[in-house]
């Protein structure tokens, strides 16, 4: 019972944190950062934070685990971070978070094809219902923003493939490694590539702090790097530790269901940021929640 409650608590907290990450990405991009700078800074902030508190964990990584941890870093963090940043230059944060909900389907497909994952008809039904809800939300967003280039949505779909591959990889090859060790190892490998990417973007520190008249905050004008630092330390570093713990406590399918709840939180932030929300978007969100319930009920 304790494990069951714990995994639901972690799932809920991750949905809240990751659902908020899309608005943080938007604020970073609106503040003048390019997608490559945003992605690089996000990794750098995460890496420096994790190494400052957990560099001793690196000695716990055996030679046999180096390659799986390297691939987990690439698939679970490096590629998706840049793909989402690029996608949000053309599609809204709420739509981007919604497309992320294709992760459970990809987790099921990749797990069954390459990792021996078993599933039931109930899993398939719940996932399909969730996807229907996603389609409803995407349609609502696209009809409200016809000027956007929705081909960029393919970048998010590719990111969900990366996430799904990583979930199955961690469950099969890294279940005996602590979540903290996995996360520190991930970003120790990613720090140098991120620094190289930032160097070649010719980043200027002279970026004007964001005004406060179009987004609620209590601290006056905020430099975009503050948003990215929060995104990196909390939304990436700490969240990844608990996500890996969730994978080990439950199943790949259950862990991937966090992406069904993320759009609910992201839509809330979209309303606060004056993006607006329609009745059809609320209907799509309800369909997604029904899908999550069906997939996970006993």
PDB file of C-alpha atoms in Angstrom:
ATOM      1  CA  UNK A   1       0.000   0.000   0.000  1.00  0.00           C
ATOM      2  CA  UNK A   2       2.845   2.380   0.866  1.00  0.00           C
ATOM      3  CA  UNK A   3       4.527   1.789  -2.522  1.00  0.00           C
ATOM      4  CA  UNK A   4       1.214   2.334  -4.307  1.00  0.00           C
ATOM      5  CA  UNK A   5       0.627   5.651  -2.531  1.00  0.00           C
ATOM      6  CA  UNK A   6       4.223   6.748  -3.066  1.00  0.00           C
ATOM      7  CA  UNK A   7       4.131   6.203  -6.816  1.00  0.00           C
ATOM      8  CA  UNK A   8       0.919   8.224  -7.139  1.00  0.00           C
ATOM      9  CA  UNK A   9       2.379  11.064  -5.066  1.00  0.00           C
ATOM     10  CA  UNK A  10       5.518  11.135  -7.221  1.00  0.00           C
ATOM     11  CA  UNK A  11       3.406  11.012 -10.383  1.00  0.00           C
ATOM     12  CA  UNK A  12       1.339  13.997  -9.223  1.00  0.00           C
ATOM     13  CA  UNK A  13       4.353  16.083  -8.204  1.00  0.00           C
ATOM     14  CA  UNK A  14       6.111  15.366 -11.513  1.00  0.00           C
ATOM     15  CA  UNK A  15       2.986  16.389 -13.425  1.00  0.00           C
ATOM     16  CA  UNK A  16       2.940  19.698 -11.534  1.00  0.00           C
ATOM     17  CA  UNK A  17       6.655  20.362 -12.071  1.00  0.00           C
ATOM     18  CA  UNK A  18       6.862  19.288 -15.712  1.00  0.00           C
ATOM     19  CA  UNK A  19       3.537  20.903 -16.550  1.00  0.00           C
ATOM     20  CA  UNK A  20       5.063  24.191 -15.379  1.00  0.00           C
ATOM     21  CA  UNK A  21       8.232  23.699 -17.436  1.00  0.00           C
ATOM     22  CA  UNK A  22       6.569  24.702 -20.714  1.00  0.00           C
ATOM     23  CA  UNK A  23       5.725  28.197 -19.515  1.00  0.00           C
ATOM     24  CA  UNK A  24       9.273  28.535 -18.172  1.00  0.00           C
ATOM     25  CA  UNK A  25      10.632  27.611 -21.617  1.00  0.00           C
ATOM     26  CA  UNK A  26       8.316  30.145 -23.189  1.00  0.00           C
ATOM     27  CA  UNK A  27       9.521  32.894 -20.846  1.00  0.00           C
ATOM     28  CA  UNK A  28      13.128  32.062 -21.646  1.00  0.00           C
ATOM     29  CA  UNK A  29      12.478  32.249 -25.386  1.00  0.00           C
ATOM     30  CA  UNK A  30      10.415  35.426 -25.041  1.00  0.00           C
ATOM     31  CA  UNK A  31      13.306  36.947 -23.106  1.00  0.00           C
ATOM     32  CA  UNK A  32      15.636  36.688 -26.100  1.00  0.00           C
ATOM     33  CA  UNK A  33      17.260  33.287 -25.749  1.00  0.00           C
ATOM     34  CA  UNK A  34      17.515  31.119 -28.858  1.00  0.00           C
ATOM     35  CA  UNK A  35      16.317  27.500 -28.574  1.00  0.00           C
ATOM     36  CA  UNK A  36      19.931  26.302 -28.540  1.00  0.00           C
ATOM     37  CA  UNK A  37      20.911  28.753 -25.804  1.00  0.00           C
ATOM     38  CA  UNK A  38      17.896  27.812 -23.722  1.00  0.00           C
ATOM     39  CA  UNK A  39      18.677  24.114 -24.057  1.00  0.00           C
ATOM     40  CA  UNK A  40      22.375  24.589 -23.314  1.00  0.00           C
ATOM     41  CA  UNK A  41      21.763  26.743 -20.250  1.00  0.00           C
ATOM     42  CA  UNK A  42      19.135  24.318 -18.971  1.00  0.00           C
ATOM     43  CA  UNK A  43      21.646  21.459 -19.105  1.00  0.00           C
ATOM     44  CA  UNK A  44      24.461  23.584 -17.645  1.00  0.00           C
ATOM     45  CA  UNK A  45      22.380  24.743 -14.666  1.00  0.00           C
ATOM     46  CA  UNK A  46      21.214  21.174 -14.051  1.00  0.00           C
ATOM     47  CA  UNK A  47      24.715  19.716 -14.346  1.00  0.00           C
ATOM     48  CA  UNK A  48      26.351  22.237 -12.026  1.00  0.00           C
ATOM     49  CA  UNK A  49      23.616  21.796  -9.421  1.00  0.00           C
ATOM     50  CA  UNK A  50      23.741  18.000  -9.472  1.00  0.00           C
ATOM     51  CA  UNK A  51      27.532  17.797  -9.481  1.00  0.00           C
ATOM     52  CA  UNK A  52      27.730  20.258  -6.571  1.00  0.00           C
ATOM     53  CA  UNK A  53      25.571  18.022  -4.383  1.00  0.00           C
ATOM     54  CA  UNK A  54      26.316  14.574  -5.779  1.00  0.00           C
ATOM     55  CA  UNK A  55      29.707  14.376  -7.493  1.00  0.00           C
ATOM     56  CA  UNK A  56      30.639  11.475  -5.201  1.00  0.00           C
ATOM     57  CA  UNK A  57      27.927   9.408  -6.919  1.00  0.00           C
ATOM     58  CA  UNK A  58      30.119   9.144 -10.018  1.00  0.00           C
ATOM     59  CA  UNK A  59      32.336   6.580  -8.291  1.00  0.00           C
ATOM     60  CA  UNK A  60      29.302   4.287  -7.978  1.00  0.00           C
ATOM     61  CA  UNK A  61      28.959   3.978 -11.756  1.00  0.00           C
ATOM     62  CA  UNK A  62      30.555   0.722 -12.873  1.00  0.00           C
ATOM     63  CA  UNK A  63      32.012   0.206 -16.341  1.00  0.00           C
ATOM     64  CA  UNK A  64      29.036  -1.936 -17.298  1.00  0.00           C
ATOM     65  CA  UNK A  65      26.647   0.930 -16.492  1.00  0.00           C
ATOM     66  CA  UNK A  66      28.508   3.748 -18.262  1.00  0.00           C
ATOM     67  CA  UNK A  67      26.960   3.120 -21.689  1.00  0.00           C
ATOM     68  CA  UNK A  68      23.338   2.730 -20.457  1.00  0.00           C
ATOM     69  CA  UNK A  69      23.655   5.914 -18.376  1.00  0.00           C
ATOM     70  CA  UNK A  70      25.153   7.763 -21.355  1.00  0.00           C
ATOM     71  CA  UNK A  71      22.260   6.693 -23.595  1.00  0.00           C
ATOM     72  CA  UNK A  72      19.764   7.542 -20.834  1.00  0.00           C
ATOM     73  CA  UNK A  73      21.205  11.045 -20.715  1.00  0.00           C
ATOM     74  CA  UNK A  74      20.985  11.480 -24.479  1.00  0.00           C
ATOM     75  CA  UNK A  75      17.482  10.036 -24.899  1.00  0.00           C
ATOM     76  CA  UNK A  76      15.901  11.215 -21.668  1.00  0.00           C
ATOM     77  CA  UNK A  77      17.370  14.714 -21.492  1.00  0.00           C
ATOM     78  CA  UNK A  78      19.763  16.032 -24.138  1.00  0.00           C
ATOM     79  CA  UNK A  79      17.745  15.463 -27.327  1.00  0.00           C
ATOM     80  CA  UNK A  80      14.272  16.236 -25.863  1.00  0.00           C
ATOM     81  CA  UNK A  81      15.486  19.450 -24.214  1.00  0.00           C
ATOM     82  CA  UNK A  82      16.555  20.916 -27.567  1.00  0.00           C
ATOM     83  CA  UNK A  83      13.630  19.438 -29.500  1.00  0.00           C
ATOM     84  CA  UNK A  84      11.063  21.016 -27.168  1.00  0.00           C
ATOM     85  CA  UNK A  85      12.868  24.363 -27.212  1.00  0.00           C
ATOM     86  CA  UNK A  86      12.842  24.393 -31.026  1.00  0.00           C
ATOM     87  CA  UNK A  87       9.199  23.303 -31.191  1.00  0.00           C
ATOM     88  CA  UNK A  88       8.040  26.107 -28.925  1.00  0.00           C
ATOM     89  CA  UNK A  89       9.282  28.724 -31.360  1.00  0.00           C
ATOM     90  CA  UNK A  90       6.265  27.802 -33.522  1.00  0.00           C
ATOM     91  CA  UNK A  91       3.670  26.025 -31.393  1.00  0.00           C
ATOM     92  CA  UNK A  92       2.142  27.083 -28.096  1.00  0.00           C
ATOM     93  CA  UNK A  93       3.248  25.733 -24.735  1.00  0.00           C
ATOM     94  CA  UNK A  94      -0.145  24.106 -24.173  1.00  0.00           C
ATOM     95  CA  UNK A  95      -0.037  22.260 -27.517  1.00  0.00           C
ATOM     96  CA  UNK A  96       3.578  21.230 -26.958  1.00  0.00           C
ATOM     97  CA  UNK A  97       2.673  19.737 -23.583  1.00  0.00           C
ATOM     98  CA  UNK A  98      -0.295  17.957 -25.112  1.00  0.00           C
ATOM     99  CA  UNK A  99       1.751  16.314 -27.862  1.00  0.00           C
ATOM    100  CA  UNK A 100       4.073  15.080 -25.144  1.00  0.00           C
ATOM    101  CA  UNK A 101       1.221  12.766 -24.136  1.00  0.00           C
ATOM    102  CA  UNK A 102       2.125  10.429 -26.985  1.00  0.00           C
ATOM    103  CA  UNK A 103       4.932   9.119 -24.752  1.00  0.00           C
ATOM    104  CA  UNK A 104       2.824   6.284 -23.209  1.00  0.00           C
ATOM    105  CA  UNK A 105       1.898   4.911 -26.633  1.00  0.00           C
ATOM    106  CA  UNK A 106       5.519   4.975 -27.753  1.00  0.00           C
ATOM    107  CA  UNK A 107       6.558   3.407 -24.441  1.00  0.00           C
ATOM    108  CA  UNK A 108       4.135   0.569 -25.045  1.00  0.00           C
ATOM    109  CA  UNK A 109       5.202   0.054 -28.664  1.00  0.00           C
ATOM    110  CA  UNK A 110       8.961   0.271 -28.077  1.00  0.00           C
ATOM    111  CA  UNK A 111       8.707  -1.801 -24.897  1.00  0.00           C
ATOM    112  CA  UNK A 112       6.804  -4.599 -26.614  1.00  0.00           C
ATOM    113  CA  UNK A 113       9.014  -4.592 -29.726  1.00  0.00           C
ATOM    114  CA  UNK A 114      12.469  -4.311 -28.145  1.00  0.00           C
ATOM    115  CA  UNK A 115      12.264  -4.831 -24.365  1.00  0.00           C
ATOM    116  CA  UNK A 116       9.778  -7.669 -23.875  1.00  0.00           C
ATOM    117  CA  UNK A 117       7.173  -5.469 -22.183  1.00  0.00           C
ATOM    118  CA  UNK A 118       3.790  -7.137 -21.750  1.00  0.00           C
ATOM    119  CA  UNK A 119       0.517  -5.251 -21.850  1.00  0.00           C
ATOM    120  CA  UNK A 120      -3.223  -5.866 -21.694  1.00  0.00           C
ATOM    121  CA  UNK A 121      -6.218  -4.717 -23.713  1.00  0.00           C
ATOM    122  CA  UNK A 122      -7.001  -2.315 -20.867  1.00  0.00           C
ATOM    123  CA  UNK A 123      -3.623  -0.625 -21.352  1.00  0.00           C
ATOM    124  CA  UNK A 124      -4.265  -0.235 -25.066  1.00  0.00           C
ATOM    125  CA  UNK A 125      -7.788   1.115 -24.504  1.00  0.00           C
ATOM    126  CA  UNK A 126      -6.639   3.668 -21.930  1.00  0.00           C
ATOM    127  CA  UNK A 127      -3.784   4.846 -24.150  1.00  0.00           C
ATOM    128  CA  UNK A 128      -6.041   5.193 -27.190  1.00  0.00           C
ATOM    129  CA  UNK A 129      -8.576   7.208 -25.185  1.00  0.00           C
ATOM    130  CA  UNK A 130      -5.752   9.432 -23.974  1.00  0.00           C
ATOM    131  CA  UNK A 131      -4.560   9.971 -27.550  1.00  0.00           C
ATOM    132  CA  UNK A 132      -8.087  10.951 -28.609  1.00  0.00           C
ATOM    133  CA  UNK A 133      -8.011  13.589 -25.883  1.00  0.00           C
ATOM    134  CA  UNK A 134      -4.642  14.812 -27.183  1.00  0.00           C
ATOM    135  CA  UNK A 135      -5.989  15.091 -30.724  1.00  0.00           C
ATOM    136  CA  UNK A 136      -8.933  17.137 -29.470  1.00  0.00           C
ATOM    137  CA  UNK A 137      -6.565  19.518 -27.671  1.00  0.00           C
ATOM    138  CA  UNK A 138      -4.242  19.857 -30.682  1.00  0.00           C
ATOM    139  CA  UNK A 139      -7.191  20.568 -32.980  1.00  0.00           C
ATOM    140  CA  UNK A 140      -8.443  23.253 -30.615  1.00  0.00           C
ATOM    141  CA  UNK A 141      -5.018  24.884 -30.473  1.00  0.00           C
ATOM    142  CA  UNK A 142      -4.395  24.718 -34.207  1.00  0.00           C
ATOM    143  CA  UNK A 143      -7.774  26.213 -35.080  1.00  0.00           C
ATOM    144  CA  UNK A 144      -7.120  29.087 -32.693  1.00  0.00           C
ATOM    145  CA  UNK A 145      -3.614  29.781 -34.059  1.00  0.00           C
ATOM    146  CA  UNK A 146      -3.690  29.166 -37.844  1.00  0.00           C
ATOM    147  CA  UNK A 147      -0.535  31.227 -38.456  1.00  0.00           C
ATOM    148  CA  UNK A 148       1.697  28.802 -36.550  1.00  0.00           C
ATOM    149  CA  UNK A 149       3.856  26.208 -38.347  1.00  0.00           C
ATOM    150  CA  UNK A 150       2.543  22.960 -36.942  1.00  0.00           C
ATOM    151  CA  UNK A 151       5.165  20.890 -38.760  1.00  0.00           C
ATOM    152  CA  UNK A 152       7.261  21.731 -35.709  1.00  0.00           C
ATOM    153  CA  UNK A 153       4.948  19.411 -33.798  1.00  0.00           C
ATOM    154  CA  UNK A 154       6.952  16.551 -35.339  1.00  0.00           C
ATOM    155  CA  UNK A 155       9.892  17.612 -33.165  1.00  0.00           C
ATOM    156  CA  UNK A 156       7.786  16.965 -30.062  1.00  0.00           C
ATOM    157  CA  UNK A 157       6.672  13.592 -31.409  1.00  0.00           C
ATOM    158  CA  UNK A 158      10.318  12.629 -31.939  1.00  0.00           C
ATOM    159  CA  UNK A 159      11.048  13.758 -28.373  1.00  0.00           C
ATOM    160  CA  UNK A 160       8.318  11.410 -27.106  1.00  0.00           C
ATOM    161  CA  UNK A 161      10.055   8.554 -28.938  1.00  0.00           C
ATOM    162  CA  UNK A 162      13.259   9.492 -27.086  1.00  0.00           C
ATOM    163  CA  UNK A 163      11.443   9.571 -23.741  1.00  0.00           C
ATOM    164  CA  UNK A 164       9.793   6.219 -24.394  1.00  0.00           C
ATOM    165  CA  UNK A 165      13.094   4.577 -25.342  1.00  0.00           C
ATOM    166  CA  UNK A 166      14.725   5.973 -22.210  1.00  0.00           C
ATOM    167  CA  UNK A 167      11.953   4.728 -19.904  1.00  0.00           C
ATOM    168  CA  UNK A 168      12.318   1.178 -21.204  1.00  0.00           C
ATOM    169  CA  UNK A 169      16.113   1.358 -21.143  1.00  0.00           C
ATOM    170  CA  UNK A 170      16.198   2.502 -17.502  1.00  0.00           C
ATOM    171  CA  UNK A 171      13.696  -0.148 -16.402  1.00  0.00           C
ATOM    172  CA  UNK A 172      15.647  -2.963 -18.055  1.00  0.00           C
ATOM    173  CA  UNK A 173      19.280  -1.956 -17.590  1.00  0.00           C
ATOM    174  CA  UNK A 174      19.436   0.489 -14.671  1.00  0.00           C
ATOM    175  CA  UNK A 175      16.937  -0.831 -12.111  1.00  0.00           C
ATOM    176  CA  UNK A 176      19.819  -1.702  -9.796  1.00  0.00           C
ATOM    177  CA  UNK A 177      21.321   1.807  -9.899  1.00  0.00           C
ATOM    178  CA  UNK A 178      19.977   4.510  -7.577  1.00  0.00           C
ATOM    179  CA  UNK A 179      17.955   7.301  -9.254  1.00  0.00           C
ATOM    180  CA  UNK A 180      20.363   9.904  -7.862  1.00  0.00           C
ATOM    181  CA  UNK A 181      23.373   8.128  -9.379  1.00  0.00           C
ATOM    182  CA  UNK A 182      21.661   7.818 -12.755  1.00  0.00           C
ATOM    183  CA  UNK A 183      20.734  11.502 -12.834  1.00  0.00           C
ATOM    184  CA  UNK A 184      24.157  12.766 -11.733  1.00  0.00           C
ATOM    185  CA  UNK A 185      25.794  10.460 -14.271  1.00  0.00           C
ATOM    186  CA  UNK A 186      23.487  11.711 -17.033  1.00  0.00           C
ATOM    187  CA  UNK A 187      24.379  15.340 -16.579  1.00  0.00           C
ATOM    188  CA  UNK A 188      28.069  14.770 -15.889  1.00  0.00           C
ATOM    189  CA  UNK A 189      28.235  13.413 -19.448  1.00  0.00           C
ATOM    190  CA  UNK A 190      26.073  16.211 -20.879  1.00  0.00           C
ATOM    191  CA  UNK A 191      27.884  19.206 -19.358  1.00  0.00           C
ATOM    192  CA  UNK A 192      30.694  19.426 -21.934  1.00  0.00           C
ATOM    193  CA  UNK A 193      28.436  19.153 -25.037  1.00  0.00           C
ATOM    194  CA  UNK A 194      26.159  21.841 -23.580  1.00  0.00           C
ATOM    195  CA  UNK A 195      29.101  24.178 -22.956  1.00  0.00           C
ATOM    196  CA  UNK A 196      30.272  23.647 -26.547  1.00  0.00           C
ATOM    197  CA  UNK A 197      26.809  24.418 -27.941  1.00  0.00           C
ATOM    198  CA  UNK A 198      26.555  27.586 -25.844  1.00  0.00           C
ATOM    199  CA  UNK A 199      30.017  28.721 -26.998  1.00  0.00           C
ATOM    200  CA  UNK A 200      29.034  28.501 -30.672  1.00  0.00           C
ATOM    201  CA  UNK A 201      25.766  30.438 -30.169  1.00  0.00           C
ATOM    202  CA  UNK A 202      27.636  33.704 -29.387  1.00  0.00           C
ATOM    203  CA  UNK A 203      25.461  34.316 -26.342  1.00  0.00           C
ATOM    204  CA  UNK A 204      25.356  37.874 -25.009  1.00  0.00           C
ATOM    205  CA  UNK A 205      24.718  38.448 -21.315  1.00  0.00           C
ATOM    206  CA  UNK A 206      23.135  41.813 -22.142  1.00  0.00           C
ATOM    207  CA  UNK A 207      19.562  40.537 -22.306  1.00  0.00           C
ATOM    208  CA  UNK A 208      16.842  42.769 -20.935  1.00  0.00           C
ATOM    209  CA  UNK A 209      14.836  41.410 -18.032  1.00  0.00           C
ATOM    210  CA  UNK A 210      11.271  40.473 -18.897  1.00  0.00           C
ATOM    211  CA  UNK A 211       8.478  42.947 -18.145  1.00  0.00           C
ATOM    212  CA  UNK A 212       5.779  41.925 -15.707  1.00  0.00           C
ATOM    213  CA  UNK A 213       2.623  43.219 -17.359  1.00  0.00           C
ATOM    214  CA  UNK A 214       1.850  39.998 -19.231  1.00  0.00           C
ATOM    215  CA  UNK A 215       2.766  37.333 -16.705  1.00  0.00           C
ATOM    216  CA  UNK A 216       2.024  37.054 -12.987  1.00  0.00           C
ATOM    217  CA  UNK A 217       5.025  37.341 -10.668  1.00  0.00           C
ATOM    218  CA  UNK A 218       5.802  39.026  -7.374  1.00  0.00           C
ATOM    219  CA  UNK A 219       9.415  39.993  -7.887  1.00  0.00           C
ATOM    220  CA  UNK A 220       9.458  42.669 -10.571  1.00  0.00           C
ATOM    221  CA  UNK A 221      11.278  42.205 -13.872  1.00  0.00           C
ATOM    222  CA  UNK A 222      12.993  38.850 -14.176  1.00  0.00           C
ATOM    223  CA  UNK A 223      16.023  38.002 -16.293  1.00  0.00           C
ATOM    224  CA  UNK A 224      15.212  35.049 -18.621  1.00  0.00           C
ATOM    225  CA  UNK A 225      18.078  33.020 -17.184  1.00  0.00           C
ATOM    226  CA  UNK A 226      16.259  32.961 -13.841  1.00  0.00           C
ATOM    227  CA  UNK A 227      13.421  31.066 -15.503  1.00  0.00           C
ATOM    228  CA  UNK A 228      15.901  28.695 -17.140  1.00  0.00           C
ATOM    229  CA  UNK A 229      17.727  28.134 -13.831  1.00  0.00           C
ATOM    230  CA  UNK A 230      14.439  27.127 -12.173  1.00  0.00           C
ATOM    231  CA  UNK A 231      13.702  24.934 -15.180  1.00  0.00           C
ATOM    232  CA  UNK A 232      17.104  23.261 -14.953  1.00  0.00           C
ATOM    233  CA  UNK A 233      17.460  22.758 -11.205  1.00  0.00           C
ATOM    234  CA  UNK A 234      13.875  21.841 -10.294  1.00  0.00           C
ATOM    235  CA  UNK A 235      12.222  20.882 -13.583  1.00  0.00           C
ATOM    236  CA  UNK A 236      15.149  18.794 -14.821  1.00  0.00           C
ATOM    237  CA  UNK A 237      17.587  17.906 -12.037  1.00  0.00           C
ATOM    238  CA  UNK A 238      15.318  17.113  -9.097  1.00  0.00           C
ATOM    239  CA  UNK A 239      12.439  15.939 -11.299  1.00  0.00           C
ATOM    240  CA  UNK A 240      14.646  13.399 -13.104  1.00  0.00           C
ATOM    241  CA  UNK A 241      15.764  11.865  -9.803  1.00  0.00           C
ATOM    242  CA  UNK A 242      12.165  11.219  -8.793  1.00  0.00           C
ATOM    243  CA  UNK A 243      11.165  10.099 -12.283  1.00  0.00           C
ATOM    244  CA  UNK A 244      13.816   7.384 -12.283  1.00  0.00           C
ATOM    245  CA  UNK A 245      12.590   6.387  -8.823  1.00  0.00           C
ATOM    246  CA  UNK A 246       9.043   6.201 -10.211  1.00  0.00           C
ATOM    247  CA  UNK A 247      10.191   3.919 -13.046  1.00  0.00           C
ATOM    248  CA  UNK A 248      11.828   1.581 -10.524  1.00  0.00           C
ATOM    249  CA  UNK A 249       8.799   1.602  -8.193  1.00  0.00           C
ATOM    250  CA  UNK A 250       6.225   0.964 -10.904  1.00  0.00           C
ATOM    251  CA  UNK A 251       6.153  -0.023 -14.572  1.00  0.00           C
ATOM    252  CA  UNK A 252       7.257   1.838 -17.725  1.00  0.00           C
ATOM    253  CA  UNK A 253       3.618   2.336 -18.727  1.00  0.00           C
ATOM    254  CA  UNK A 254       2.626   3.785 -15.333  1.00  0.00           C
ATOM    255  CA  UNK A 255       5.637   6.135 -15.270  1.00  0.00           C
ATOM    256  CA  UNK A 256       4.951   7.372 -18.801  1.00  0.00           C
ATOM    257  CA  UNK A 257       1.390   8.301 -17.791  1.00  0.00           C
ATOM    258  CA  UNK A 258       2.759  11.464 -16.187  1.00  0.00           C
ATOM    259  CA  UNK A 259       2.674  12.945 -19.689  1.00  0.00           C
ATOM    260  CA  UNK A 260      -1.127  12.631 -19.714  1.00  0.00           C
ATOM    261  CA  UNK A 261      -1.395  14.864 -16.639  1.00  0.00           C
ATOM    262  CA  UNK A 262       1.164  17.459 -17.765  1.00  0.00           C
ATOM    263  CA  UNK A 263      -1.221  19.213 -20.228  1.00  0.00           C
ATOM    264  CA  UNK A 264      -3.672  19.882 -17.400  1.00  0.00           C
ATOM    265  CA  UNK A 265      -1.042  21.910 -15.519  1.00  0.00           C
ATOM    266  CA  UNK A 266       0.309  23.498 -18.713  1.00  0.00           C
ATOM    267  CA  UNK A 267      -3.187  24.635 -19.695  1.00  0.00           C
ATOM    268  CA  UNK A 268      -3.594  26.305 -16.293  1.00  0.00           C
ATOM    269  CA  UNK A 269      -0.386  28.288 -16.866  1.00  0.00           C
ATOM    270  CA  UNK A 270      -1.529  29.144 -20.390  1.00  0.00           C
ATOM    271  CA  UNK A 271      -4.653  30.759 -18.959  1.00  0.00           C
ATOM    272  CA  UNK A 272      -2.549  32.810 -16.529  1.00  0.00           C
ATOM    273  CA  UNK A 273      -0.333  33.846 -19.442  1.00  0.00           C
ATOM    274  CA  UNK A 274      -3.400  35.035 -21.377  1.00  0.00           C
ATOM    275  CA  UNK A 275      -3.234  32.303 -24.014  1.00  0.00           C
ATOM    276  CA  UNK A 276      -6.839  31.485 -23.165  1.00  0.00           C
ATOM    277  CA  UNK A 277      -8.621  28.167 -22.950  1.00  0.00           C
ATOM    278  CA  UNK A 278     -11.735  26.983 -24.767  1.00  0.00           C
ATOM    279  CA  UNK A 279     -14.502  24.568 -23.874  1.00  0.00           C
ATOM    280  CA  UNK A 280     -13.164  22.041 -26.378  1.00  0.00           C
ATOM    281  CA  UNK A 281      -9.736  22.162 -24.687  1.00  0.00           C
ATOM    282  CA  UNK A 282     -11.355  21.404 -21.332  1.00  0.00           C
ATOM    283  CA  UNK A 283     -13.229  18.541 -22.986  1.00  0.00           C
ATOM    284  CA  UNK A 284      -9.970  17.153 -24.373  1.00  0.00           C
ATOM    285  CA  UNK A 285      -8.382  17.367 -20.942  1.00  0.00           C
ATOM    286  CA  UNK A 286     -11.281  15.404 -19.439  1.00  0.00           C
ATOM    287  CA  UNK A 287     -10.849  12.678 -22.075  1.00  0.00           C
ATOM    288  CA  UNK A 288      -7.142  12.439 -21.186  1.00  0.00           C
ATOM    289  CA  UNK A 289      -7.922  11.998 -17.477  1.00  0.00           C
ATOM    290  CA  UNK A 290     -10.382   9.218 -18.317  1.00  0.00           C
ATOM    291  CA  UNK A 291      -7.636   7.496 -20.322  1.00  0.00           C
ATOM    292  CA  UNK A 292      -5.247   7.699 -17.370  1.00  0.00           C
ATOM    293  CA  UNK A 293      -7.851   6.163 -15.061  1.00  0.00           C
ATOM    294  CA  UNK A 294      -8.623   3.264 -17.400  1.00  0.00           C
ATOM    295  CA  UNK A 295      -4.942   2.480 -17.998  1.00  0.00           C
ATOM    296  CA  UNK A 296      -4.129   2.268 -14.298  1.00  0.00           C
ATOM    297  CA  UNK A 297      -7.243   0.859 -12.651  1.00  0.00           C
ATOM    298  CA  UNK A 298      -7.075  -2.672 -11.301  1.00  0.00           C
TER     299      UNK A 298
END
